[in-house]
mmCIF file of C-alpha atoms in Angstrom:
data_model
loop_
_atom_site.group_PDB
_atom_site.id
_atom_site.type_symbol
_atom_site.label_atom_id
_atom_site.label_comp_id
_atom_site.label_asym_id
_atom_site.label_seq_id
_atom_site.Cartn_x
_atom_site.Cartn_y
_atom_site.Cartn_z
ATOM 1 C CA UNK Q 1 22.240 3.375 -4.897
ATOM 2 C CA UNK Q 2 23.739 4.030 -1.492
ATOM 3 C CA UNK Q 3 22.303 2.291 1.531
ATOM 4 C CA UNK Q 4 20.875 -1.163 1.819
ATOM 5 C CA UNK Q 5 18.322 -2.165 -0.811
ATOM 6 C CA UNK Q 6 16.296 -4.070 1.794
ATOM 7 C CA UNK Q 7 15.190 -0.746 3.315
ATOM 8 C CA UNK Q 8 13.897 0.425 -0.050
ATOM 9 C CA UNK Q 9 12.150 -2.890 -0.627
ATOM 10 C CA UNK Q 10 10.580 -2.790 2.840
ATOM 11 C CA UNK Q 11 9.371 0.764 2.172
ATOM 12 C CA UNK Q 12 7.833 -0.387 -1.118
ATOM 13 C CA UNK Q 13 5.978 -3.252 0.530
ATOM 14 C CA UNK Q 14 4.853 -1.118 3.462
ATOM 15 C CA UNK Q 15 3.756 1.705 1.160
ATOM 16 C CA UNK Q 16 1.310 -0.739 -0.462
ATOM 17 C CA UNK Q 17 -0.227 -1.521 2.907
ATOM 18 C CA UNK Q 18 -0.166 1.953 4.462
ATOM 19 C CA UNK Q 19 -0.655 5.361 2.931
ATOM 20 C CA UNK Q 20 2.550 7.286 2.321
ATOM 21 C CA UNK Q 21 4.467 8.810 3.913
ATOM 22 C CA UNK Q 22 5.529 5.652 5.733
ATOM 23 C CA UNK Q 23 6.931 6.231 9.215
ATOM 24 C CA UNK Q 24 10.414 4.837 9.878
ATOM 25 C CA UNK Q 25 9.016 2.664 12.665
ATOM 26 C CA UNK Q 26 6.871 0.679 10.216
ATOM 27 C CA UNK Q 27 9.885 -0.178 8.066
ATOM 28 C CA UNK Q 28 12.016 -0.844 11.160
ATOM 29 C CA UNK Q 29 9.443 -3.314 12.459
ATOM 30 C CA UNK Q 30 9.319 -5.150 9.116
ATOM 31 C CA UNK Q 31 13.117 -5.484 9.042
ATOM 32 C CA UNK Q 32 13.800 -6.005 12.737
ATOM 33 C CA UNK Q 33 15.909 -2.826 12.850
ATOM 34 C CA UNK Q 34 15.758 0.372 14.875
ATOM 35 C CA UNK Q 35 13.890 3.419 13.572
ATOM 36 C CA UNK Q 36 17.169 5.392 13.778
ATOM 37 C CA UNK Q 37 18.804 2.990 11.309
ATOM 38 C CA UNK Q 38 15.847 3.333 8.956
ATOM 39 C CA UNK Q 39 15.994 7.130 9.197
ATOM 40 C CA UNK Q 40 19.660 7.014 8.139
ATOM 41 C CA UNK Q 41 18.702 4.902 5.112
ATOM 42 C CA UNK Q 42 15.834 7.267 4.279
ATOM 43 C CA UNK Q 43 18.256 10.211 4.320
ATOM 44 C CA UNK Q 44 20.603 8.400 1.895
ATOM 45 C CA UNK Q 45 17.701 7.459 -0.375
ATOM 46 C CA UNK Q 46 16.436 11.044 -0.251
ATOM 47 C CA UNK Q 47 19.900 12.265 -1.297
ATOM 48 C CA UNK Q 48 19.832 9.737 -4.161
ATOM 49 C CA UNK Q 49 16.378 10.873 -5.316
ATOM 50 C CA UNK Q 50 14.706 7.555 -4.491
ATOM 51 C CA UNK Q 51 12.421 8.837 -1.728
ATOM 52 C CA UNK Q 52 11.161 12.055 -0.298
ATOM 53 C CA UNK Q 53 11.726 12.073 3.432
ATOM 54 C CA UNK Q 54 10.164 14.462 5.903
ATOM 55 C CA UNK Q 55 11.292 14.233 9.538
ATOM 56 C CA UNK Q 56 8.466 13.233 11.917
ATOM 57 C CA UNK Q 57 6.337 12.277 8.910
ATOM 58 C CA UNK Q 58 8.094 9.506 7.036
ATOM 59 C CA UNK Q 59 9.156 8.627 3.515
ATOM 60 C CA UNK Q 60 7.446 8.132 0.191
ATOM 61 C CA UNK Q 61 8.977 6.606 -2.912
ATOM 62 C CA UNK Q 62 9.692 8.871 -5.847
ATOM 63 C CA UNK Q 63 8.956 7.607 -9.357
ATOM 64 C CA UNK Q 64 12.600 6.588 -9.732
ATOM 65 C CA UNK Q 65 12.557 4.933 -6.303
ATOM 66 C CA UNK Q 66 9.405 3.013 -7.203
ATOM 67 C CA UNK Q 67 11.051 1.708 -10.389
ATOM 68 C CA UNK Q 68 14.082 0.490 -8.436
ATOM 69 C CA UNK Q 69 11.879 -0.998 -5.698
ATOM 70 C CA UNK Q 70 9.658 -2.814 -8.222
ATOM 71 C CA UNK Q 71 12.729 -4.523 -9.674
ATOM 72 C CA UNK Q 72 13.862 -5.466 -6.165
ATOM 73 C CA UNK Q 73 10.385 -6.761 -5.409
ATOM 74 C CA UNK Q 74 10.347 -9.081 -8.424
ATOM 75 C CA UNK Q 75 13.647 -10.572 -7.311
ATOM 76 C CA UNK Q 76 12.333 -10.797 -3.748
ATOM 77 C CA UNK Q 77 9.249 -12.757 -4.839
ATOM 78 C CA UNK Q 78 11.353 -15.162 -6.909
ATOM 79 C CA UNK Q 79 13.816 -15.710 -4.069
ATOM 80 C CA UNK Q 80 10.999 -16.160 -1.551
ATOM 81 C CA UNK Q 81 9.375 -18.774 -3.741
ATOM 82 C CA UNK Q 82 12.680 -20.587 -4.263
ATOM 83 C CA UNK Q 83 13.623 -20.507 -0.578
ATOM 84 C CA UNK Q 84 10.195 -21.761 0.426
ATOM 85 C CA UNK Q 85 9.437 -24.390 -2.201
ATOM 86 C CA UNK Q 86 12.884 -25.703 -3.086
ATOM 87 C CA UNK Q 87 15.056 -25.110 -0.019
ATOM 88 C CA UNK Q 88 12.108 -25.390 2.395
ATOM 89 C CA UNK Q 89 13.464 -22.623 4.623
ATOM 90 C CA UNK Q 90 11.278 -21.574 7.528
ATOM 91 C CA UNK Q 91 12.327 -17.925 7.393
ATOM 92 C CA UNK Q 92 12.257 -17.618 3.606
ATOM 93 C CA UNK Q 93 10.882 -14.059 3.569
ATOM 94 C CA UNK Q 94 13.672 -12.644 5.737
ATOM 95 C CA UNK Q 95 16.317 -14.437 3.665
ATOM 96 C CA UNK Q 96 14.784 -13.158 0.433
ATOM 97 C CA UNK Q 97 14.551 -9.606 1.801
ATOM 98 C CA UNK Q 98 18.253 -9.624 2.628
ATOM 99 C CA UNK Q 99 19.320 -11.071 -0.718
ATOM 100 C CA UNK Q 100 17.018 -9.253 -3.145
ATOM 101 C CA UNK Q 101 19.498 -6.426 -3.682
ATOM 102 C CA UNK Q 102 22.427 -8.809 -4.128
ATOM 103 C CA UNK Q 103 21.019 -11.124 -6.806
ATOM 104 C CA UNK Q 104 21.059 -9.767 -10.352
ATOM 105 C CA UNK Q 105 17.895 -9.607 -12.442
ATOM 106 C CA UNK Q 106 19.367 -12.167 -14.852
ATOM 107 C CA UNK Q 107 20.055 -14.587 -11.999
ATOM 108 C CA UNK Q 108 16.501 -14.112 -10.696
ATOM 109 C CA UNK Q 109 15.106 -14.840 -14.166
ATOM 110 C CA UNK Q 110 17.128 -18.042 -14.423
ATOM 111 C CA UNK Q 111 16.171 -19.034 -10.898
ATOM 112 C CA UNK Q 112 12.483 -18.504 -11.700
ATOM 113 C CA UNK Q 113 12.821 -20.910 -14.607
ATOM 114 C CA UNK Q 114 13.777 -23.684 -12.187
ATOM 115 C CA UNK Q 115 10.883 -23.233 -9.791
ATOM 116 C CA UNK Q 116 8.221 -25.924 -9.397
ATOM 117 C CA UNK Q 117 4.650 -25.002 -10.128
ATOM 118 C CA UNK Q 118 1.689 -26.993 -8.881
ATOM 119 C CA UNK Q 119 -0.967 -24.296 -9.020
ATOM 120 C CA UNK Q 120 -1.265 -23.946 -5.265
ATOM 121 C CA UNK Q 121 2.258 -23.287 -4.029
ATOM 122 C CA UNK Q 122 2.408 -20.067 -6.033
ATOM 123 C CA UNK Q 123 -0.752 -18.741 -4.416
ATOM 124 C CA UNK Q 124 0.630 -19.351 -0.938
ATOM 125 C CA UNK Q 125 3.833 -17.509 -1.713
ATOM 126 C CA UNK Q 126 1.976 -14.641 -3.364
ATOM 127 C CA UNK Q 127 -0.215 -14.104 -0.333
ATOM 128 C CA UNK Q 128 2.714 -13.958 2.030
ATOM 129 C CA UNK Q 129 5.345 -12.000 0.092
ATOM 130 C CA UNK Q 130 3.715 -9.606 -2.344
ATOM 131 C CA UNK Q 131 2.123 -6.259 -1.598
ATOM 132 C CA UNK Q 132 -0.171 -6.419 -4.618
ATOM 133 C CA UNK Q 133 -3.139 -8.691 -5.201
ATOM 134 C CA UNK Q 134 -2.388 -9.029 -8.913
ATOM 135 C CA UNK Q 135 1.193 -10.303 -8.624
ATOM 136 C CA UNK Q 136 2.267 -12.660 -11.363
ATOM 137 C CA UNK Q 137 3.996 -16.013 -11.346
ATOM 138 C CA UNK Q 138 7.790 -15.396 -11.461
ATOM 139 C CA UNK Q 139 7.960 -17.468 -14.660
ATOM 140 C CA UNK Q 140 5.601 -15.001 -16.326
ATOM 141 C CA UNK Q 141 7.928 -12.191 -15.230
ATOM 142 C CA UNK Q 142 10.840 -14.250 -16.605
ATOM 143 C CA UNK Q 143 9.243 -14.224 -20.038
ATOM 144 C CA UNK Q 144 8.568 -10.501 -19.764
ATOM 145 C CA UNK Q 145 12.111 -9.717 -18.610
ATOM 146 C CA UNK Q 146 13.600 -11.977 -21.294
ATOM 147 C CA UNK Q 147 11.613 -10.133 -23.938
ATOM 148 C CA UNK Q 148 12.710 -6.765 -22.547
ATOM 149 C CA UNK Q 149 16.355 -7.811 -22.401
ATOM 150 C CA UNK Q 150 16.284 -9.090 -25.976
ATOM 151 C CA UNK Q 151 15.011 -5.826 -27.383
ATOM 152 C CA UNK Q 152 11.349 -6.761 -27.455
ATOM 153 C CA UNK Q 153 11.752 -10.002 -29.380
#
């Protein structure tokens, strides 16, 4: 995938809060970038088949783009939770957004296994970092990913 994964992730999150197509300005605001930079990323993603981009309208994820973005989002949620609850970073969402495309799925699964769970901290992270109301605990995703990686065992 060419371009920065954080743009695709930001589009995914924004697309859950606004109807597609998502204007470049909405993604730019989420990332603290200029709309022109987002438009460049949208063009690259369009060339890669991850989004459909229409000038003056915005971008919408394709099925393939949604699959890639969902994987990024799972890593993002795990990183956000880790940065908030373990490292106690103030700007945990921004850090997680920047790193989600760098950390492998296997690393995210292992990281999720180390996370503390007290029943309330998860809810706070979910509310602030996930676009969906039915997001799962990263450890539940860990079990799902482990099963998928082991051929359904």
